[in-house]
Amino acid sequence: VKTFLKAIGYTLSTLVVVALVFAAYGAVKIKLYEQTDDPTHLKEKLQYLRELQAAERLPHRPNIVFVLYDDMGYGDLGITGADAIRTPNIDQLAEQGARLTNFYSPSPVCTPSRFGFLTGRHAERGQLAHVVFPEGHAMSNFIKLRDANIRIPAYEITLPEVLKSVGYTTGMVGKWHLGDVSPSLPNDMGFDTFYGALYSNDMLPFAIYKNGNIVIESPADQTLLSEAYAKASTNFIRKNSESPFFLYLAHNFPHEPLHVRASRLGQSAAGLYGDVVEELDKDIGSLVAALRDEGVLDNTLIIITSDNGPWYLGNPGPARGRKGDTFEGGMHVPFIAHWPSKIQAGQVIDGLAMGTDLLPTILSMLNLPKPDDRILDGKSILNMLTNKQASPHDYLYYYSGKLLAIRDSDYKFVPKRGIHYGMATLPIGVAVPKGPYLFDMRHNGNESYDIQAHKPEVFQRFEQLYQQRQKSMADNRGGWQ
Amino acid sequence: VKTFLKAIGYTLSTLVVVALVFAAYGAVKIKLYEQTDDPTHLKEKLQYLRELQAAERLPHRPNIVFVLYDDMGYGDLGITGADAIRTPNIDQLAEQGARLTNFYSPSPVCTPSRFGFLTGRHAERGQLAHVVFPEGHAMSNFIKLRDANIRIPAYEITLPEVLKSVGYTTGMVGKWHLGDVSPSLPNDMGFDTFYGALYSNDMLPFAIYKNGNIVIESPADQTLLSEAYAKASTNFIRKNSESPFFLYLAHNFPHEPLHVRASRLGQSAAGLYGDVVEELDKDIGSLVAALRDEGVLDNTLIIITSDNGPWYLGNPGPARGRKGDTFEGGMHVPFIAHWPSKIQAGQVIDGLAMGTDLLPTILSMLNLPKPDDRILDGKSILNMLTNKQASPHDYLYYYSGKLLAIRDSDYKFVPKRGIHYGMATLPIGVAVPKGPYLFDMRHNGNESYDIQAHKPEVFQRFEQLYQQRQKSMADNRGGWQ
């Protein structure tokens, strides 16, 4: 009886604590946070874009095609080791261009990763370090309870806004996932044209938009989705090949649920996931053909990468973890850059780089100034891609809401309580009280062995860096200067 | 206000449901389950052991040394790819003997794995498919609430009991973890001598026992633990080298918390974890030297393996998952068999095998009958090790409380809701509603791609096998015949 009462008491006390926490939370939060975008930063952004409009324009500016896959793993391509999936078109671009072996997505989940690719900044700066849900969804309210944003702030400077300001025609095809309400829709944030979905293909309602209008009602037939994106992309290229253009093609796949056009079903040795990736590869073939037909392939920078590591299916390669984790498997993704007139073929580059480098790289490529009112977290990797120079990064910072890891070329540091398990593990991410860790990234099983006791000076260096970075983010999260 | 109320309502309703579930559970469970061991099976066991005593004894019976590491990963040895840890002694045994590349522990966690190694049966048959906690621990009471056992049933037939019955001297050194109360202590279950700990090195009180007596009070200094086990092992060998002997050396490491003797600290390139593994390897050197000194090395079967995959640290090799998972990383472990007079050197064998094969293999080696009152889940792999024959297994079954996967040489099947995340992910294991899956184990990233839609006939075959196995376990969990 005594042990029984003890067991019951243990259960009840846990329950009471949980109830009290929720009650306290509810008592403090008397109303939901409402996102308002600071008008000062918006004014500074418009000022910067006006400066860009007036800036000198280089001759022969390249077109830019940025292809972002959703939840594709590092090991899902032939060129990165897949032996059950054929990706000849992507492999060929890699062989004719440069491939990075230490490239990281800006975040291990969709929304903050896209924030990072398009703004050059960590999403924590814009309070958007989480997956965004459709307006009115229960999770959307939960996010508001946590005082976080539900759309990209209008004052953030995006890559399409930069390129539009300097005369590019900007088109987006595919998944946005940076908010489904104005003033944060694709057409609000720099795209002349938009064809695609506002968020992930597992969220409802799932409609396809052309600019502000629904052209395919929810639930859209997802077996036709990649094909529709491919067509919209080649149409955009054919229509705009005279002027410099920027195409952002953000596929919804291989994010679950998986769907593929009928003709590709059963074609791969890797099940439906493999069929989907092979379809995506085939569409790269059509895209390259369109660029070649229009005579612009040589002067087009094509970038191919993924927003984070693989979810339940897909191959992270020889890495620990998956989507949502700040272990390598959550953020180490393929990166291919193809630009025949500037990037030498056959390069396999091991320098550190992250998705936040995209905007600074393109500013550098077009000889444009950076904004001076805000920090960009990324750095230009143009010279790494075109001039065999070393990485501009001494360190990369792995954020997922919090700063959860830092790496340099040799080591990766994980702070105390820094192990965060993501959405491939549980529907909600959780942190476990492990760490701090110091991993040596040069050995097999590179996140297997904590060497902090053996390298106290290295550990100390990272610990200080971590504290500094934590302080600078706490003092100036938005990165205003 | 409406959305706010909605959010609060959502939170409250979740809480109410949780509370109701707990209340209902409490109301039904009016008393804690008390383990009682069926006397019929105990009688049958004693009858079987008497038969063994009367059985003909082969000449020149080998000694058996079974070394079981705790939470060591597949990739933690030089011979399996580690480049930051040196294990020359273990590597040499592998090179002079046989190494299995598709060997699995009986379970992804400690207690049920040890149950499987020592009885040849899945721990589910003995209602011991979970980690055992010290008597009186809150978790121990929780286990009782679930009507599960807290110690190995006295009626189970163990490997030391079999060997003792046929004249072997049986000694255990190290971690038991099959219950800390009689009649389920090491000396109750077949060991003439016992020196070691009753459970894991992260549980308290952590005392060291010699048979029934505490010889090192809790908390024992764990920096001296592996050394003490090594000494006790070589002492046992030197004392018993005249008669056939069985030594079960079950190290507490590299299970966390990690400790190592002072002379090994800082010696490896893989931190404290690497130091610990290098110490364990050095101790294998001493053990082999003792066998050689006593002139019994040639006719001693040495087996080296691990109870499950690596926990927070350690390298599972190129596999998904870690300890607690039924993905490969949770159960795919190293296996080395060294027996110069019978096992040809230099063999790398890819046949399927599991820890439950140990008892049947030794019965076969000694030409002893199996018990006829109960099912053994394992099969003899003697001919696989000594005669280059194929694996006796068409299928292996991955259990962790429930049947969570089945594999054959080519495919691995995961039933609906079969994805189970273990203790490397969260303090308690959880299942997520994913699957069913069918993986092709012959490709890179072998648990990355679900091919069920492309191989419906294979999927169907496994699904039927799964249903049959589920039915046979439901009808006769204990495996009585």
PDB file of N, CA, C and O in Angstrom, chain A residues 409-438:
ATOM      1  N   SER A 409      36.305  24.933 -38.869  1.00  0.00           N
ATOM      2  CA  SER A 409      36.642  23.886 -39.840  1.00  0.00           C
ATOM      3  C   SER A 409      36.945  22.554 -39.154  1.00  0.00           C
ATOM      4  O   SER A 409      36.741  21.497 -39.738  1.00  0.00           O
ATOM      5  N   ASP A 410      37.389  22.591 -37.888  1.00  0.00           N
ATOM      6  CA  ASP A 410      37.806  21.357 -37.214  1.00  0.00           C
ATOM      7  C   ASP A 410      36.832  20.853 -36.152  1.00  0.00           C
ATOM      8  O   ASP A 410      36.707  19.649 -35.954  1.00  0.00           O
ATOM      9  N   TYR A 411      36.192  21.778 -35.429  1.00  0.00           N
ATOM     10  CA  TYR A 411      35.437  21.399 -34.237  1.00  0.00           C
ATOM     11  C   TYR A 411      33.990  21.883 -34.301  1.00  0.00           C
ATOM     12  O   TYR A 411      33.681  22.867 -34.969  1.00  0.00           O
ATOM     13  N   LYS A 412      33.139  21.202 -33.540  1.00  0.00           N
ATOM     14  CA  LYS A 412      31.764  21.674 -33.346  1.00  0.00           C
ATOM     15  C   LYS A 412      31.476  21.686 -31.851  1.00  0.00           C
ATOM     16  O   LYS A 412      31.716  20.706 -31.149  1.00  0.00           O
ATOM     17  N   PHE A 413      30.955  22.805 -31.396  1.00  0.00           N
ATOM     18  CA  PHE A 413      30.674  23.031 -29.977  1.00  0.00           C
ATOM     19  C   PHE A 413      29.168  23.014 -29.755  1.00  0.00           C
ATOM     20  O   PHE A 413      28.415  23.622 -30.527  1.00  0.00           O
ATOM     21  N   VAL A 414      28.743  22.318 -28.704  1.00  0.00           N
ATOM     22  CA  VAL A 414      27.336  22.303 -28.310  1.00  0.00           C
ATOM     23  C   VAL A 414      27.264  22.782 -26.867  1.00  0.00           C
ATOM     24  O   VAL A 414      27.920  22.204 -25.998  1.00  0.00           O
ATOM     25  N   PRO A 415      26.511  23.858 -26.581  1.00  0.00           N
ATOM     26  CA  PRO A 415      26.470  24.376 -25.213  1.00  0.00           C
ATOM     27  C   PRO A 415      25.696  23.443 -24.279  1.00  0.00           C
ATOM     28  O   PRO A 415      25.065  22.489 -24.725  1.00  0.00           O
ATOM     29  N   LYS A 416      25.736  23.740 -23.006  1.00  0.00           N
ATOM     30  CA  LYS A 416      24.975  22.990 -22.016  1.00  0.00           C
ATOM     31  C   LYS A 416      23.490  23.004 -22.394  1.00  0.00           C
ATOM     32  O   LYS A 416      22.963  24.029 -22.788  1.00  0.00           O
ATOM     33  N   ARG A 417      22.851  21.870 -22.254  1.00  0.00           N
ATOM     34  CA  ARG A 417      21.448  21.709 -22.661  1.00  0.00           C
ATOM     35  C   ARG A 417      21.231  22.030 -24.131  1.00  0.00           C
ATOM     36  O   ARG A 417      20.141  22.407 -24.553  1.00  0.00           O
ATOM     37  N   GLY A 418      22.288  21.864 -24.918  1.00  0.00           N
ATOM     38  CA  GLY A 418      22.207  22.268 -26.326  1.00  0.00           C
ATOM     39  C   GLY A 418      21.667  21.195 -27.249  1.00  0.00           C
ATOM     40  O   GLY A 418      21.447  21.455 -28.419  1.00  0.00           O
ATOM     41  N   ILE A 419      21.446  19.993 -26.744  1.00  0.00           N
ATOM     42  CA  ILE A 419      20.944  18.943 -27.635  1.00  0.00           C
ATOM     43  C   ILE A 419      19.451  19.136 -27.835  1.00  0.00           C
ATOM     44  O   ILE A 419      18.664  19.055 -26.909  1.00  0.00           O
ATOM     45  N   HIS A 420      19.080  19.409 -29.066  1.00  0.00           N
ATOM     46  CA  HIS A 420      17.700  19.695 -29.396  1.00  0.00           C
ATOM     47  C   HIS A 420      17.231  18.677 -30.420  1.00  0.00           C
ATOM     48  O   HIS A 420      17.842  18.507 -31.461  1.00  0.00           O
ATOM     49  N   TYR A 421      16.165  17.969 -30.084  1.00  0.00           N
ATOM     50  CA  TYR A 421      15.625  16.998 -31.026  1.00  0.00           C
ATOM     51  C   TYR A 421      14.426  17.592 -31.722  1.00  0.00           C
ATOM     52  O   TYR A 421      13.560  18.182 -31.101  1.00  0.00           O
ATOM     53  N   GLY A 422      14.387  17.392 -33.017  1.00  0.00           N
ATOM     54  CA  GLY A 422      13.414  18.108 -33.811  1.00  0.00           C
ATOM     55  C   GLY A 422      12.249  17.268 -34.266  1.00  0.00           C
ATOM     56  O   GLY A 422      11.913  16.257 -33.668  1.00  0.00           O
ATOM     57  N   MET A 423      11.661  17.702 -35.354  1.00  0.00           N
ATOM     58  CA  MET A 423      10.377  17.196 -35.772  1.00  0.00           C
ATOM     59  C   MET A 423      10.429  15.813 -36.400  1.00  0.00           C
ATOM     60  O   MET A 423       9.382  15.218 -36.616  1.00  0.00           O
ATOM     61  N   ALA A 424      11.609  15.302 -36.697  1.00  0.00           N
ATOM     62  CA  ALA A 424      11.677  13.931 -37.193  1.00  0.00           C
ATOM     63  C   ALA A 424      11.584  12.973 -36.018  1.00  0.00           C
ATOM     64  O   ALA A 424      11.434  11.779 -36.194  1.00  0.00           O
ATOM     65  N   THR A 425      11.685  13.508 -34.830  1.00  0.00           N
ATOM     66  CA  THR A 425      11.699  12.693 -33.628  1.00  0.00           C
ATOM     67  C   THR A 425      10.348  12.748 -32.943  1.00  0.00           C
ATOM     68  O   THR A 425       9.771  11.745 -32.568  1.00  0.00           O
ATOM     69  N   LEU A 426       9.829  13.927 -32.774  1.00  0.00           N
ATOM     70  CA  LEU A 426       8.545  14.135 -32.136  1.00  0.00           C
ATOM     71  C   LEU A 426       7.815  15.219 -32.909  1.00  0.00           C
ATOM     72  O   LEU A 426       8.445  16.041 -33.555  1.00  0.00           O
ATOM     73  N   PRO A 427       6.479  15.237 -32.812  1.00  0.00           N
ATOM     74  CA  PRO A 427       5.751  16.314 -33.498  1.00  0.00           C
ATOM     75  C   PRO A 427       6.213  17.695 -33.034  1.00  0.00           C
ATOM     76  O   PRO A 427       6.210  18.642 -33.788  1.00  0.00           O
ATOM     77  N   ILE A 428       6.616  17.820 -31.775  1.00  0.00           N
ATOM     78  CA  ILE A 428       7.185  19.073 -31.320  1.00  0.00           C
ATOM     79  C   ILE A 428       8.637  18.828 -30.939  1.00  0.00           C
ATOM     80  O   ILE A 428       8.991  17.774 -30.437  1.00  0.00           O
ATOM     81  N   GLY A 429       9.476  19.807 -31.202  1.00  0.00           N
ATOM     82  CA  GLY A 429      10.878  19.659 -30.841  1.00  0.00           C
ATOM     83  C   GLY A 429      11.058  19.705 -29.337  1.00  0.00           C
ATOM     84  O   GLY A 429      10.296  20.348 -28.627  1.00  0.00           O
ATOM     85  N   VAL A 430      12.031  19.015 -28.839  1.00  0.00           N
ATOM     86  CA  VAL A 430      12.324  19.060 -27.415  1.00  0.00           C
ATOM     87  C   VAL A 430      13.818  19.141 -27.192  1.00  0.00           C
ATOM     88  O   VAL A 430      14.604  18.702 -28.012  1.00  0.00           O
ATOM     89  N   ALA A 431      14.193  19.732 -26.092  1.00  0.00           N
ATOM     90  CA  ALA A 431      15.594  19.775 -25.723  1.00  0.00           C
ATOM     91  C   ALA A 431      15.807  18.791 -24.580  1.00  0.00           C
ATOM     92  O   ALA A 431      14.964  18.650 -23.714  1.00  0.00           O
ATOM     93  N   VAL A 432      16.918  18.086 -24.579  1.00  0.00           N
ATOM     94  CA  VAL A 432      17.252  17.223 -23.448  1.00  0.00           C
ATOM     95  C   VAL A 432      18.468  17.807 -22.745  1.00  0.00           C
ATOM     96  O   VAL A 432      19.292  18.463 -23.366  1.00  0.00           O
ATOM     97  N   PRO A 433      18.540  17.601 -21.439  1.00  0.00           N
ATOM     98  CA  PRO A 433      19.603  18.249 -20.675  1.00  0.00           C
ATOM     99  C   PRO A 433      20.949  17.557 -20.862  1.00  0.00           C
ATOM    100  O   PRO A 433      21.487  16.965 -19.951  1.00  0.00           O
ATOM    101  N   LYS A 434      21.498  17.620 -22.049  1.00  0.00           N
ATOM    102  CA  LYS A 434      22.816  17.061 -22.307  1.00  0.00           C
ATOM    103  C   LYS A 434      23.726  18.172 -22.821  1.00  0.00           C
ATOM    104  O   LYS A 434      23.291  19.247 -23.148  1.00  0.00           O
ATOM    105  N   GLY A 435      24.996  17.834 -22.928  1.00  0.00           N
ATOM    106  CA  GLY A 435      25.981  18.829 -23.280  1.00  0.00           C
ATOM    107  C   GLY A 435      26.491  19.498 -22.032  1.00  0.00           C
ATOM    108  O   GLY A 435      26.008  19.206 -20.939  1.00  0.00           O
ATOM    109  N   PRO A 436      27.498  20.379 -22.053  1.00  0.00           N
ATOM    110  CA  PRO A 436      28.146  20.815 -23.299  1.00  0.00           C
ATOM    111  C   PRO A 436      28.995  19.708 -23.916  1.00  0.00           C
ATOM    112  O   PRO A 436      29.457  18.815 -23.214  1.00  0.00           O
ATOM    113  N   TYR A 437      29.164  19.818 -25.225  1.00  0.00           N
ATOM    114  CA  TYR A 437      29.981  18.867 -25.973  1.00  0.00           C
ATOM    115  C   TYR A 437      30.950  19.623 -26.880  1.00  0.00           C
ATOM    116  O   TYR A 437      30.647  20.736 -27.341  1.00  0.00           O
ATOM    117  N   LEU A 438      32.074  18.975 -27.148  1.00  0.00           N
ATOM    118  CA  LEU A 438      32.981  19.455 -28.192  1.00  0.00           C
ATOM    119  C   LEU A 438      33.291  18.266 -29.086  1.00  0.00           C
ATOM    120  O   LEU A 438      33.826  17.253 -28.613  1.00  0.00           O
TER     121      LEU A 438
END
